[in-house]
Amino acid sequence: MNQNKFIEELKKINISINELQLKQLERYYELLVEYNKFMNLTGITIKEEVYLKHFYDSLTIAKVIDLNQYDTLCDVGTGAGFPGLVIKIIYPNLKITLLDSLNKRLNFLNIVIKELNLKDIETIHIRAEEYKKQFDIVVARAVAPLNILLEYCIPITKVNGYFIAMKGKNEEAKNALKELNSEIIETNSFLLPIEQSNRTIIKIKKIKETNKKFPRKYSEIKKNPL
């Protein structure tokens, strides 16, 4: 996906990108490739593929929610900053927290944040199950099954806020949704432009808090999934 195609496809999902944001994404790409030489950030380094599979894919969240209407967002398991850092560039109004359990990734993200002069964005070295703060929007582009992601992400989502799961395919997690007092509001399945790979975005609303203790420890979740 070249830059012109990137701009064109963003317009289709109601995103207008300005010159500063394009320059920020370009510098983000340059830093990603530079640091990836000695730090395992991504297996995708060809520019056209980064713009498609990382930058554009991160922004498809706009298919299910207007992020201009919210104040805070947390990206759980952010890795090299997808989708959270890309979202911050395009939606500077958001106060964003990037969570990851690997500190060297966060060191890279801090370099990018400083280089791009981004404000109201922080990185936190912690496991999601240990974090207590709550957000309007929580997003995860992780490969973990939906029922496990729910246990991590719903507890840090505000009541009447949304957890957005960005998946390769649709997944069910009825027991976890019930236990966590949440419900699926929208499921949007589509094909990524150019390569036509499957994507599914699941929008989940937190209805109320639960009296039960969530999230459980990772070992317990894996042993006894909901």
mmCIF file of C-alpha atoms in Angstrom:
data_model
loop_
_atom_site.group_PDB
_atom_site.id
_atom_site.type_symbol
_atom_site.label_atom_id
_atom_site.label_comp_id
_atom_site.label_asym_id
_atom_site.label_seq_id
_atom_site.Cartn_x
_atom_site.Cartn_y
_atom_site.Cartn_z
ATOM 1 C CA MET A 1 0.000 0.000 0.000
ATOM 2 C CA ASN A 2 1.671 3.213 -1.136
ATOM 3 C CA GLN A 3 0.939 6.525 0.551
ATOM 4 C CA ASN A 4 -1.676 7.612 -1.998
ATOM 5 C CA LYS A 5 -3.566 4.343 -1.607
ATOM 6 C CA PHE A 6 -3.260 4.670 2.169
ATOM 7 C CA ILE A 7 -4.871 8.129 2.083
ATOM 8 C CA GLU A 8 -7.568 6.892 -0.288
ATOM 9 C CA GLU A 9 -8.503 3.907 1.886
ATOM 10 C CA LEU A 10 -8.575 6.045 5.033
ATOM 11 C CA LYS A 11 -11.122 8.343 3.407
ATOM 12 C CA LYS A 12 -13.397 5.318 2.960
ATOM 13 C CA ILE A 13 -13.491 4.859 6.733
ATOM 14 C CA ASN A 14 -14.001 8.593 7.356
ATOM 15 C CA ILE A 15 -10.443 9.454 8.336
ATOM 16 C CA SER A 16 -8.827 12.579 6.933
ATOM 17 C CA ILE A 17 -5.086 12.719 7.451
ATOM 18 C CA ASN A 18 -3.038 15.903 7.346
ATOM 19 C CA GLU A 19 0.533 16.588 6.258
ATOM 20 C CA LEU A 20 1.934 16.553 9.798
ATOM 21 C CA GLN A 21 0.364 13.167 10.514
ATOM 22 C CA LEU A 22 1.761 11.748 7.274
ATOM 23 C CA LYS A 23 5.227 12.970 8.232
ATOM 24 C CA GLN A 24 4.847 11.462 11.716
ATOM 25 C CA LEU A 25 3.879 8.068 10.283
ATOM 26 C CA GLU A 26 6.792 8.237 7.856
ATOM 27 C CA ARG A 27 9.228 8.911 10.703
ATOM 28 C CA TYR A 28 7.595 6.158 12.768
ATOM 29 C CA TYR A 29 8.234 3.760 9.891
ATOM 30 C CA GLU A 30 11.878 4.835 9.618
ATOM 31 C CA LEU A 31 12.463 4.300 13.342
ATOM 32 C CA LEU A 32 10.656 0.958 13.253
ATOM 33 C CA VAL A 33 12.961 -0.339 10.518
ATOM 34 C CA GLU A 34 16.064 1.115 12.168
ATOM 35 C CA TYR A 35 15.436 -0.384 15.607
ATOM 36 C CA ASN A 36 14.095 -3.642 14.225
ATOM 37 C CA LYS A 37 17.638 -4.475 13.085
ATOM 38 C CA PHE A 38 18.653 -5.222 16.667
ATOM 39 C CA MET A 39 15.297 -5.482 18.424
ATOM 40 C CA ASN A 40 12.564 -7.955 17.435
ATOM 41 C CA LEU A 41 9.702 -5.502 16.905
ATOM 42 C CA THR A 42 8.027 -6.839 13.768
ATOM 43 C CA GLY A 43 8.464 -9.367 10.986
ATOM 44 C CA ILE A 44 7.043 -6.811 8.549
ATOM 45 C CA THR A 45 9.512 -4.181 7.356
ATOM 46 C CA ILE A 46 8.700 -3.544 3.671
ATOM 47 C CA LYS A 47 7.228 -0.054 3.569
ATOM 48 C CA GLU A 48 4.082 -0.889 1.601
ATOM 49 C CA GLU A 49 3.338 -3.788 3.954
ATOM 50 C CA VAL A 50 3.874 -1.709 7.097
ATOM 51 C CA TYR A 51 1.434 0.895 5.803
ATOM 52 C CA LEU A 52 -1.139 -1.794 5.030
ATOM 53 C CA LYS A 53 -0.733 -4.371 7.818
ATOM 54 C CA HIS A 54 0.248 -2.055 10.653
ATOM 55 C CA PHE A 55 -0.787 1.541 9.971
ATOM 56 C CA TYR A 56 -4.009 1.062 8.006
ATOM 57 C CA ASP A 57 -5.007 -2.079 9.908
ATOM 58 C CA SER A 58 -4.621 -0.225 13.222
ATOM 59 C CA LEU A 59 -6.972 2.500 12.020
ATOM 60 C CA THR A 60 -9.767 0.167 10.926
ATOM 61 C CA ILE A 61 -11.048 0.601 14.482
ATOM 62 C CA ALA A 62 -12.828 3.616 12.940
ATOM 63 C CA LYS A 63 -15.223 1.149 11.304
ATOM 64 C CA VAL A 64 -16.935 0.556 14.659
ATOM 65 C CA ILE A 65 -16.323 3.648 16.807
ATOM 66 C CA ASP A 66 -15.743 7.390 16.459
ATOM 67 C CA LEU A 67 -12.684 8.033 18.622
ATOM 68 C CA ASN A 68 -13.240 11.784 18.412
ATOM 69 C CA GLN A 69 -16.019 11.314 20.971
ATOM 70 C CA TYR A 70 -13.851 9.887 23.769
ATOM 71 C CA ASP A 71 -11.085 11.011 26.093
ATOM 72 C CA THR A 72 -9.017 7.984 27.145
ATOM 73 C CA LEU A 73 -7.803 4.818 25.443
ATOM 74 C CA CYS A 74 -5.601 1.938 26.550
ATOM 75 C CA ASP A 75 -3.794 -0.411 24.156
ATOM 76 C CA VAL A 76 -3.204 -3.772 25.861
ATOM 77 C CA GLY A 77 -0.159 -5.674 24.599
ATOM 78 C CA THR A 78 0.850 -2.798 22.346
ATOM 79 C CA GLY A 79 4.066 -4.416 21.066
ATOM 80 C CA ALA A 80 5.654 -2.009 18.574
ATOM 81 C CA GLY A 81 2.746 0.418 19.046
ATOM 82 C CA PHE A 82 -0.029 -1.148 17.008
ATOM 83 C CA PRO A 83 -2.710 0.053 17.182
ATOM 84 C CA GLY A 84 -2.245 2.508 20.071
ATOM 85 C CA LEU A 85 0.569 4.708 18.790
ATOM 86 C CA VAL A 86 -0.910 4.905 15.292
ATOM 87 C CA ILE A 87 -4.267 5.866 16.828
ATOM 88 C CA LYS A 88 -2.559 8.622 18.847
ATOM 89 C CA ILE A 89 -1.067 10.143 15.693
ATOM 90 C CA ILE A 90 -4.441 10.282 13.963
ATOM 91 C CA TYR A 91 -6.525 11.139 17.051
ATOM 92 C CA PRO A 92 -4.363 13.610 19.038
ATOM 93 C CA ASN A 93 -7.395 14.407 21.236
ATOM 94 C CA LEU A 94 -7.047 11.059 23.019
ATOM 95 C CA LYS A 95 -5.072 10.490 26.185
ATOM 96 C CA ILE A 96 -3.461 7.134 25.465
ATOM 97 C CA THR A 97 -1.795 4.499 27.616
ATOM 98 C CA LEU A 98 0.317 1.776 26.010
ATOM 99 C CA LEU A 99 0.684 -1.400 28.095
ATOM 100 C CA ASP A 100 3.243 -4.099 27.443
ATOM 101 C CA SER A 101 5.072 -6.708 29.509
ATOM 102 C CA LEU A 102 8.318 -6.324 27.531
ATOM 103 C CA ASN A 103 10.244 -3.248 28.569
ATOM 104 C CA LYS A 104 12.508 -3.048 25.507
ATOM 105 C CA ARG A 105 9.464 -2.509 23.284
ATOM 106 C CA LEU A 106 8.369 0.354 25.516
ATOM 107 C CA ASN A 107 11.852 1.856 25.328
ATOM 108 C CA PHE A 108 11.458 1.920 21.548
ATOM 109 C CA LEU A 109 8.006 3.482 21.821
ATOM 110 C CA ASN A 110 9.321 6.186 24.137
ATOM 111 C CA ILE A 111 11.915 7.063 21.498
ATOM 112 C CA VAL A 112 9.180 7.349 18.854
ATOM 113 C CA ILE A 113 6.938 9.399 21.160
ATOM 114 C CA LYS A 114 9.761 11.859 21.853
ATOM 115 C CA GLU A 115 10.840 12.026 18.208
ATOM 116 C CA LEU A 116 7.280 12.757 17.052
ATOM 117 C CA ASN A 117 6.676 15.209 19.908
ATOM 118 C CA LEU A 118 3.472 13.451 20.981
ATOM 119 C CA LYS A 119 1.668 14.617 24.121
ATOM 120 C CA ASP A 120 -0.779 12.889 26.497
ATOM 121 C CA ILE A 121 0.599 9.431 25.809
ATOM 122 C CA GLU A 122 2.389 7.146 28.275
ATOM 123 C CA THR A 123 3.951 3.701 28.247
ATOM 124 C CA ILE A 124 3.606 1.366 31.232
ATOM 125 C CA HIS A 125 5.622 -1.788 31.815
ATOM 126 C CA ILE A 126 3.051 -4.081 33.404
ATOM 127 C CA ARG A 127 0.916 -7.128 32.757
ATOM 128 C CA ALA A 128 -2.695 -6.244 31.970
ATOM 129 C CA GLU A 129 -3.991 -8.429 34.816
ATOM 130 C CA GLU A 130 -2.028 -6.294 37.296
ATOM 131 C CA TYR A 131 -3.268 -2.916 36.045
ATOM 132 C CA LYS A 132 -6.121 -1.137 37.851
ATOM 133 C CA LYS A 133 -6.881 2.129 36.029
ATOM 134 C CA GLN A 134 -10.007 2.304 33.825
ATOM 135 C CA PHE A 135 -10.507 3.839 30.382
ATOM 136 C CA ASP A 136 -13.295 4.903 28.027
ATOM 137 C CA ILE A 137 -11.881 2.620 25.337
ATOM 138 C CA VAL A 138 -9.654 -0.426 25.660
ATOM 139 C CA VAL A 139 -8.235 -2.011 22.520
ATOM 140 C CA ALA A 140 -6.235 -5.164 21.869
ATOM 141 C CA ARG A 141 -4.780 -6.393 18.599
ATOM 142 C CA ALA A 142 -3.335 -9.425 20.360
ATOM 143 C CA VAL A 143 -3.419 -13.026 19.186
ATOM 144 C CA ALA A 144 -4.865 -14.399 22.441
ATOM 145 C CA PRO A 145 -8.354 -15.946 22.254
ATOM 146 C CA LEU A 146 -11.236 -13.558 22.859
ATOM 147 C CA ASN A 147 -12.270 -15.118 26.186
ATOM 148 C CA ILE A 148 -8.767 -14.504 27.567
ATOM 149 C CA LEU A 149 -8.609 -10.956 26.193
ATOM 150 C CA LEU A 150 -11.931 -10.203 27.862
ATOM 151 C CA GLU A 151 -10.550 -11.109 31.273
ATOM 152 C CA TYR A 152 -7.636 -8.736 30.747
ATOM 153 C CA CYS A 153 -9.488 -5.875 29.121
ATOM 154 C CA ILE A 154 -12.991 -5.617 30.590
ATOM 155 C CA PRO A 155 -11.786 -4.911 34.172
ATOM 156 C CA ILE A 156 -9.878 -1.846 32.949
ATOM 157 C CA THR A 157 -12.815 -0.639 30.840
ATOM 158 C CA LYS A 158 -15.169 1.894 32.412
ATOM 159 C CA VAL A 159 -18.844 1.009 32.834
ATOM 160 C CA ASN A 160 -20.579 1.999 29.562
ATOM 161 C CA GLY A 161 -17.157 2.072 27.911
ATOM 162 C CA TYR A 162 -16.001 -0.240 25.134
ATOM 163 C CA PHE A 163 -13.459 -2.960 24.606
ATOM 164 C CA ILE A 164 -12.510 -3.269 20.936
ATOM 165 C CA ALA A 165 -10.981 -6.620 19.952
ATOM 166 C CA MET A 166 -9.197 -6.543 16.595
ATOM 167 C CA LYS A 167 -9.060 -10.134 15.374
ATOM 168 C CA GLY A 168 -8.311 -12.131 12.262
ATOM 169 C CA LYS A 169 -11.632 -13.937 12.523
ATOM 170 C CA ASN A 170 -14.855 -13.858 14.511
ATOM 171 C CA GLU A 171 -14.745 -15.594 17.886
ATOM 172 C CA GLU A 172 -17.352 -16.432 20.514
ATOM 173 C CA ALA A 173 -16.906 -16.054 24.252
ATOM 174 C CA LYS A 174 -20.421 -16.274 25.709
ATOM 175 C CA ASN A 175 -19.377 -17.455 29.167
ATOM 176 C CA ALA A 176 -16.735 -14.744 29.575
ATOM 177 C CA LEU A 177 -19.142 -12.034 28.389
ATOM 178 C CA LYS A 178 -21.746 -13.139 30.924
ATOM 179 C CA GLU A 179 -19.293 -13.392 33.814
ATOM 180 C CA LEU A 180 -17.860 -9.956 33.022
ATOM 181 C CA ASN A 181 -21.245 -8.226 32.581
ATOM 182 C CA SER A 182 -20.520 -7.271 28.996
ATOM 183 C CA GLU A 183 -22.163 -7.681 25.615
ATOM 184 C CA ILE A 184 -21.165 -7.577 21.977
ATOM 185 C CA ILE A 185 -22.592 -4.446 20.368
ATOM 186 C CA GLU A 186 -21.194 -4.900 16.874
ATOM 187 C CA THR A 187 -19.116 -7.339 14.861
ATOM 188 C CA ASN A 188 -17.575 -6.004 11.664
ATOM 189 C CA SER A 189 -15.882 -8.487 9.337
ATOM 190 C CA PHE A 190 -14.079 -7.294 6.230
ATOM 191 C CA LEU A 191 -11.147 -7.933 3.908
ATOM 192 C CA LEU A 192 -7.962 -5.942 4.216
ATOM 193 C CA PRO A 193 -7.381 -3.998 0.960
ATOM 194 C CA ILE A 194 -4.922 -5.332 -1.614
ATOM 195 C CA GLU A 195 -4.061 -8.654 0.055
ATOM 196 C CA GLN A 196 -7.710 -9.476 0.897
ATOM 197 C CA SER A 197 -6.951 -11.122 4.236
ATOM 198 C CA ASN A 198 -9.733 -11.578 6.797
ATOM 199 C CA ARG A 199 -10.236 -9.114 9.625
ATOM 200 C CA THR A 200 -12.918 -8.896 12.308
ATOM 201 C CA ILE A 201 -13.452 -6.094 14.804
ATOM 202 C CA ILE A 202 -15.596 -6.935 17.826
ATOM 203 C CA LYS A 203 -17.083 -4.011 19.781
ATOM 204 C CA ILE A 204 -17.988 -4.967 23.339
ATOM 205 C CA LYS A 205 -19.759 -2.764 25.874
ATOM 206 C CA LYS A 206 -19.213 -3.086 29.620
ATOM 207 C CA ILE A 207 -22.650 -2.933 31.226
ATOM 208 C CA LYS A 208 -21.689 -2.959 34.907
ATOM 209 C CA GLU A 209 -18.950 -3.978 37.302
ATOM 210 C CA THR A 210 -18.765 -7.522 38.627
ATOM 211 C CA ASN A 211 -18.369 -8.607 42.243
ATOM 212 C CA LYS A 212 -16.158 -11.481 41.158
ATOM 213 C CA LYS A 213 -12.386 -11.130 41.056
ATOM 214 C CA PHE A 214 -11.177 -10.426 37.528
ATOM 215 C CA PRO A 215 -8.786 -10.681 35.893
ATOM 216 C CA ARG A 216 -7.407 -13.921 37.290
ATOM 217 C CA LYS A 217 -3.744 -14.794 37.081
ATOM 218 C CA TYR A 218 -2.588 -15.853 33.617
ATOM 219 C CA SER A 219 -1.878 -19.422 34.765
ATOM 220 C CA GLU A 220 -5.395 -19.761 36.150
ATOM 221 C CA ILE A 221 -7.003 -18.310 33.024
ATOM 222 C CA LYS A 222 -5.106 -20.763 30.830
ATOM 223 C CA LYS A 223 -5.944 -23.698 33.112
ATOM 224 C CA ASN A 224 -9.647 -22.841 33.532
ATOM 225 C CA PRO A 225 -10.800 -20.556 30.690
ATOM 226 C CA LEU A 226 -14.313 -19.149 30.875
#
